[in-house]
Every structure is written in structure tokens, then in C-alpha cells.
Coordinates of C-alpha atoms and ligand atoms in Angstrom, one line a residue:
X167 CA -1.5 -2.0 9.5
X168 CA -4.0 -3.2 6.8
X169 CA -3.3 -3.8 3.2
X170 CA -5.6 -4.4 0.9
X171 CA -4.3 -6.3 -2.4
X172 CA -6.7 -7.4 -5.4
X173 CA -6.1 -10.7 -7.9
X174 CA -3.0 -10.5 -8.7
X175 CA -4.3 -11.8 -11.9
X176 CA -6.3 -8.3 -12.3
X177 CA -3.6 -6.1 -10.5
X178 CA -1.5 -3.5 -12.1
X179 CA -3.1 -3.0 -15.2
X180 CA -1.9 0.6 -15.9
X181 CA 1.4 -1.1 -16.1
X182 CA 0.8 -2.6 -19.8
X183 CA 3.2 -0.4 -20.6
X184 CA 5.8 -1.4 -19.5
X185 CA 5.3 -5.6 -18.4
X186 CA 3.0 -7.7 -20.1
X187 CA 0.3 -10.0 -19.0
X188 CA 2.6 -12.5 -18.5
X189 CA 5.0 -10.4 -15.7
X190 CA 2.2 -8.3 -14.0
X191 CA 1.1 -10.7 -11.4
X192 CA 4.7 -11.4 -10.5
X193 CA 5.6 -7.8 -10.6
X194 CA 2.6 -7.1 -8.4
X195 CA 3.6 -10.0 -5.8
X196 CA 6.9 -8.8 -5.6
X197 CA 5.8 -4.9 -4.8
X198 CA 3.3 -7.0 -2.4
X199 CA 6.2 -8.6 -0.8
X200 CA 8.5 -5.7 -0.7
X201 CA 5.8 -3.9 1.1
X202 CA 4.8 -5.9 3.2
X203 CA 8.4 -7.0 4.6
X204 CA 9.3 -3.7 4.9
X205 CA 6.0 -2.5 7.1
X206 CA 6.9 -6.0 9.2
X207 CA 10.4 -4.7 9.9
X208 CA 9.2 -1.3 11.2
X209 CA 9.3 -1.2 15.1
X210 CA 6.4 1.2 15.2
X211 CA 4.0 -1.7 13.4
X212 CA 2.6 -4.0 15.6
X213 CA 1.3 -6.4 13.0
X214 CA 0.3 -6.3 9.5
X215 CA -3.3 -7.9 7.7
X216 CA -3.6 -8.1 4.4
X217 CA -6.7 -8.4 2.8
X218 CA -7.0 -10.3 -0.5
X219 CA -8.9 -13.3 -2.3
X220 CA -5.4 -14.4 -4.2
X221 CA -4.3 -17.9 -2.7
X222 CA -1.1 -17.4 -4.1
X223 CA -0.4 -13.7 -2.4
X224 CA -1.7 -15.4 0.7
X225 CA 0.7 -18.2 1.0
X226 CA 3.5 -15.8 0.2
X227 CA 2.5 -13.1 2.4
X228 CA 1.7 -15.5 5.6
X229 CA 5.1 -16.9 4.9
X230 CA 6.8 -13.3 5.7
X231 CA 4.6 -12.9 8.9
X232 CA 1.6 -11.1 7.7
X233 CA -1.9 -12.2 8.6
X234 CA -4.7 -12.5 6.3
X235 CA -8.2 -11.0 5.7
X236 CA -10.5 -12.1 3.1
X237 CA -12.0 -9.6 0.7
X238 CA -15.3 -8.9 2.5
X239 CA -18.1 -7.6 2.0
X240 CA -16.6 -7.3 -1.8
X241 CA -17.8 -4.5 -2.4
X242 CA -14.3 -2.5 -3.6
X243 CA -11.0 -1.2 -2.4
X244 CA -12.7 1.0 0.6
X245 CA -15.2 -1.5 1.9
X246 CA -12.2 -4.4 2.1
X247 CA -9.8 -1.9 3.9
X248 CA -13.0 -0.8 6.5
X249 CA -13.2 -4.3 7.0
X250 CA -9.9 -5.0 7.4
X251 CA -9.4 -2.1 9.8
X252 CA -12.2 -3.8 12.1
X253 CA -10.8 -6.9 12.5
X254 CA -7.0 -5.7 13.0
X255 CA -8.9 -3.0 15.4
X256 CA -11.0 -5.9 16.9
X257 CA -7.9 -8.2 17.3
X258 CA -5.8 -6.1 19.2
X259 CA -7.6 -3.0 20.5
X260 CA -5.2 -0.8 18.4
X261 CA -4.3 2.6 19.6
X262 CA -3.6 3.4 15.4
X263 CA -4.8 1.5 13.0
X264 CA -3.5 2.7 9.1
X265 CA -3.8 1.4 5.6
X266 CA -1.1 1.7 3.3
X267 CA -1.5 0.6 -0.5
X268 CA 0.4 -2.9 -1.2
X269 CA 2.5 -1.1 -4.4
X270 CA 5.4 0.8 -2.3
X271 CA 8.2 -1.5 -3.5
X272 CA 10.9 0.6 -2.6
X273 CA 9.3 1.2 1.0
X274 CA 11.8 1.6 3.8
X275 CA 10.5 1.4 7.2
X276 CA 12.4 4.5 9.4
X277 CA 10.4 6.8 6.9
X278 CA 7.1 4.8 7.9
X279 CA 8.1 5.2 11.1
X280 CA 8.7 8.6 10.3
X281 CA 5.1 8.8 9.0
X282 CA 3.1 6.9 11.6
X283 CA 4.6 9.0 14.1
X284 CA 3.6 12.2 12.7
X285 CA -0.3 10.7 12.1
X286 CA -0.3 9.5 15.2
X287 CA -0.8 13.4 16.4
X288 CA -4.2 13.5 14.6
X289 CA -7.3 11.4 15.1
X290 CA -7.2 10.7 11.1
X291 CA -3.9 11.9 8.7
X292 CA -3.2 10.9 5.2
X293 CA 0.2 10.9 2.9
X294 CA -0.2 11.5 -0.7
X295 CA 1.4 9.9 -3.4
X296 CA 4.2 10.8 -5.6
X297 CA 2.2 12.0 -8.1
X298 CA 0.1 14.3 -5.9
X299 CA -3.4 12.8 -6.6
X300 CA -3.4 10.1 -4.7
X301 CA -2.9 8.4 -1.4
X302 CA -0.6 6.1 0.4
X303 CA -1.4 6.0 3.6
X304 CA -4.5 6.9 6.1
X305 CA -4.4 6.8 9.7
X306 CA -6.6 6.5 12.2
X307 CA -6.0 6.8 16.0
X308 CA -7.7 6.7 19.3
X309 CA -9.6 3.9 18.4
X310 CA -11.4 6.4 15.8
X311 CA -13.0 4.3 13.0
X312 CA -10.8 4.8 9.6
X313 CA -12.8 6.0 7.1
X314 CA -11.2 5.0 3.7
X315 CA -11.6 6.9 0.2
X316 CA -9.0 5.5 -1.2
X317 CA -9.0 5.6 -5.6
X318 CA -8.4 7.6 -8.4
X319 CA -8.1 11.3 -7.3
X320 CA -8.2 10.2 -2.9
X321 CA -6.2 13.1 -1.9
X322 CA -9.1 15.8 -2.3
X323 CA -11.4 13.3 -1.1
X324 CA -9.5 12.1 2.1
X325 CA -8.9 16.3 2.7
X326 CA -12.6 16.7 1.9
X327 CA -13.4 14.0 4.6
X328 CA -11.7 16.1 7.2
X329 CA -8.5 14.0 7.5
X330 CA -5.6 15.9 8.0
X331 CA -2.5 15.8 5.4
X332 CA 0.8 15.2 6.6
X333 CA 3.1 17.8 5.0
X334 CA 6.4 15.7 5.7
X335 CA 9.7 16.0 3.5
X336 CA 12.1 12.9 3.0
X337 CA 9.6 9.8 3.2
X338 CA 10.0 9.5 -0.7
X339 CA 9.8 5.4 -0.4
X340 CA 6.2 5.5 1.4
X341 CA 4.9 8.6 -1.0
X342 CA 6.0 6.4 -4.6
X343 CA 3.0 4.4 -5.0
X344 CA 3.6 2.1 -8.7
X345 CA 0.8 2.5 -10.9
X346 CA 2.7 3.3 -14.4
X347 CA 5.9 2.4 -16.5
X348 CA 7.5 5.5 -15.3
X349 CA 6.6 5.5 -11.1
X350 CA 8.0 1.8 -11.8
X351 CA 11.2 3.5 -13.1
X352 CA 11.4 6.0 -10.3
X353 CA 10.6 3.5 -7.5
X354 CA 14.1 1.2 -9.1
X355 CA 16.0 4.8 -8.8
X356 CA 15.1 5.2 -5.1
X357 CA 15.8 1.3 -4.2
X358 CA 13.5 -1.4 -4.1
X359 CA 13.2 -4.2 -1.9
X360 CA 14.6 -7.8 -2.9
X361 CA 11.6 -9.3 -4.4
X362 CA 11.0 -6.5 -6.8
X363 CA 14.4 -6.2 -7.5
X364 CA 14.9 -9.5 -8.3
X365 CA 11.6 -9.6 -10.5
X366 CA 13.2 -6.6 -12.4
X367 CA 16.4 -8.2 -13.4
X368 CA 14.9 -10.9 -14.7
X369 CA 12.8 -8.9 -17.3
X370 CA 15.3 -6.7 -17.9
X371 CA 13.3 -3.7 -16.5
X372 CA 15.6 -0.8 -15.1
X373 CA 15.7 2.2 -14.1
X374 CA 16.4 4.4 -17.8
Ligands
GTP677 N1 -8.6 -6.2 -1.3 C1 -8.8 -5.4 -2.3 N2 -7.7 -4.6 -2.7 C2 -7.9 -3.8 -3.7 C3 -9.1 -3.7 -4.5 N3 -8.9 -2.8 -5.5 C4 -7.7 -2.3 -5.4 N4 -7.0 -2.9 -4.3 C5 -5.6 -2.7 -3.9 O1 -5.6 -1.3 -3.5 C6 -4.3 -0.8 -3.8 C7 -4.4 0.4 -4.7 O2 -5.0 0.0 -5.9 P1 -4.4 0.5 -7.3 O3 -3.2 1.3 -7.2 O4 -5.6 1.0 -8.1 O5 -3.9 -0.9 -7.9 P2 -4.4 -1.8 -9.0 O6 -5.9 -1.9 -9.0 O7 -3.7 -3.1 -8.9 O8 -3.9 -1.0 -10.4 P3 -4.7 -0.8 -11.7 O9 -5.2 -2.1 -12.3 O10 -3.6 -0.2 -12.6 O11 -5.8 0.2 -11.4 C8 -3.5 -1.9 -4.4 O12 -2.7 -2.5 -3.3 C9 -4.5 -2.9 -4.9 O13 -4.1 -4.2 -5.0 C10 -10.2 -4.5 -4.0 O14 -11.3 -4.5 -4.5 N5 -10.0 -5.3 -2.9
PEP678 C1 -5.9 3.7 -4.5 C2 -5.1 4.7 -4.8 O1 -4.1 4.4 -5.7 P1 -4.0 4.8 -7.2 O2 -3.5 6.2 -7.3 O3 -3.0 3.8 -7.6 O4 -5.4 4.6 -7.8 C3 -5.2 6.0 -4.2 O5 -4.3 6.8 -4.5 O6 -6.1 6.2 -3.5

């Protein structure tokens, strides 16, 4: 499993709304973290690499089990998860090899299961976000290379790219990605992780 995490400093800043410059990078740790330990808990994950420049997210992230990738060749979100995939493919000769965005905070890891089961069907399969645009997860198996298009608008692009789109019901927590105030709000109604919800209280950020 490879996720790809920017700055934290730079991370999350459609969320102005709602948390200031001062609580973004923790907020975006915390999802990180939430994410992360959920994937890591999920007996159909073998390991998870997360790909990131931030020293902080690194230390943090290492600590819960993860390994980490450097942002190479910098050259965006797509080129760091193709890189990524190639060295958590490399490592281990994966059968599957997925990325999944590091901003599921309220992630729970019997619906990735639930997920990475169904992709594993197809020799590439995508979920898309809560908000029908995007995407949270793309899979690759059969040691088939990923091929990321991950970004604004990556649901078209990852259907235009021949991937196939998993039509499951009741994964909720792996399809509500948190870019705004309000998918912030909706992840807090579903149930997120410890970190997040920890983060949260002490802002004073809930659910209404
Ligand atoms: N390693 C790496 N991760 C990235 C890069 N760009 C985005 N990401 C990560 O990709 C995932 C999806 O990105 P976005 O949802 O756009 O997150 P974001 O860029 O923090 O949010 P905004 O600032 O609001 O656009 C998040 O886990 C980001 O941290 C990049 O250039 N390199
Ligand atoms: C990177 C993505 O997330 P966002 O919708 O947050 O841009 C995506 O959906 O491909």
C-alpha cells in the first residue's frame, strides 16, 4: 500500500475554512496517522510506504510501522505514488500493489479489506470519493504497473485510463476523502480514528 503525503506545512489548504494555519499541519498529521494505522491493522495489507519529504510525518508514521519513501522524482502527486509503487513492488514482489490518499481519517480497515478484495478481481480498479470526482484508491494487480491520475477531477481520468470502478456499497470510511470544512464534518459523523479525534477536541471542531 503506498501513500503519498505532501508538507504538512503546504497540506490541506482547502481547509481554511474551517482550521487555520496554525491547526492544518496537525489536522493533516493526524488524518495521516489515522490512515495510516488503520491500513496497518488491515490483514489484507502486507505493508504500508509512505512517500513524503516532511521529517516530522516521517518520524510519526515510522513510529506506527509504516515505511518511508522520499518524494522522488518531485515531480507531483502521480510521479511520487509511481515511484512509490516501484519500490513497495520491488521490495516485496507484490501480487497488488494500491495507493490510497493519506486524508481517510475515519478509515476502518474490514471496508478496505472489503475494497482490496474486490480490486483484486481486476488488473487495475479504482474507488471514488465521497464527493464523486475524485479518487481514493487505485489498484493494481498481477504485478501490472499502477498507473496513477490521481487530482482534481481523477475519477473520469482513472475511467478514461481503462481502470475499472468498483461499484461497492457500505465502504463509506475508505470513500470520505477530507478536503473541505464540510467532508471534515462528515468524516467526525462517521468516526474517526484517535489521532484525528483527539486533534478535533482540542480545537473545538465537531461534527454540526
Ligand atoms: N508525496 C506527495 N504527496 C502529495 C503531493 N501532492 C499531494 N499529495 C498527497 O496526495 C493526497 C491527495 O492530495 P489532496 O487531497 O489534494 O491533498 P492536499 O494537497 O493536502 O490538499 P489541498 O492543499 O487542499 O489541495 C494527500 O494525501 C496529499 O498529501 C506530492 O506532490 N507529493
Ligand atoms: C488527489 C485527489 O484528491 P482530491 O479530490 O483531494 O484532489 C483525487 O481525488 O484524485
Amino acid at each position: 500500500m503506498v501513500v503519498p503525503l505532501k508538507p504538512l506545512d503546504r497540506a490541506k489548504s482547502r481547509l481554511s475554512d474551517t482550521a487555520d494555519d496554525g491547526l492544518r499541519p496537525g489536522l493533516a498529521l493526524a488524518f495521516a496517522q489515522d490512515t495510516v494505522a488503520a491500513a496497518l491493522t488491515c490483514p489484507a495489507v502486507r505493508d504500508v510506504v509512505v512517500v513524503t519529504d516532511d521529517a516530522l510525518a516521517s518520524r510519526e508514521l515510522t513510529a506506527l510501522g509504516a515505511g518511508i519513501v522520499p518524494d522522488e522524482p518531485r515531480g507531483g502527486l502521480n510521479a511520487a505514488l509511481a515511484h512509490g509503487a516501484t519500490v513497495a513492488g520491488a521490495a516485496r514482489r507484490a501480487a497488488c500493489v494500491a495507493a490510497l490518499n493519506a486524508d481517510l481519517p475515519a478509515l476502518r480497515p474490514p471496508e478496505l479489506a472489503r475494497v482490496l478484495d474486490a480490486a483484486a478481481a481486476f488488473p487495475r480498479a479504482f474507488l471514488a470519493d465521497a464527493a464523486g470526482l475524485g479518487t481514493t484508491l487505485l489498484a493494481a494487480s498481477g504485478g501490472r504497473e499502477l498507473r496513477p491520475f490521481f487530482g482534481p477531477g481523477s475519477r473520469a481520468r482513472h475511467r478514461e485510463s481503462g481502470a475499472v470502478e468498483l461499484g461497492l456499497d457500505g465502504v463509506d470510511s475508505v470513500r470520505q476523502d477530507v478536503d473541505t470544512g464540510d467532508d471534515l464534518r462528515a468524516a467526525l459523523a462517521l468516526g474517526v480514528g484517535p489521532h484525528t479525534a483527539a486533534v478535533a477536541a482540542r480545537s473545538l471542531i465537531t461534527e454540526q
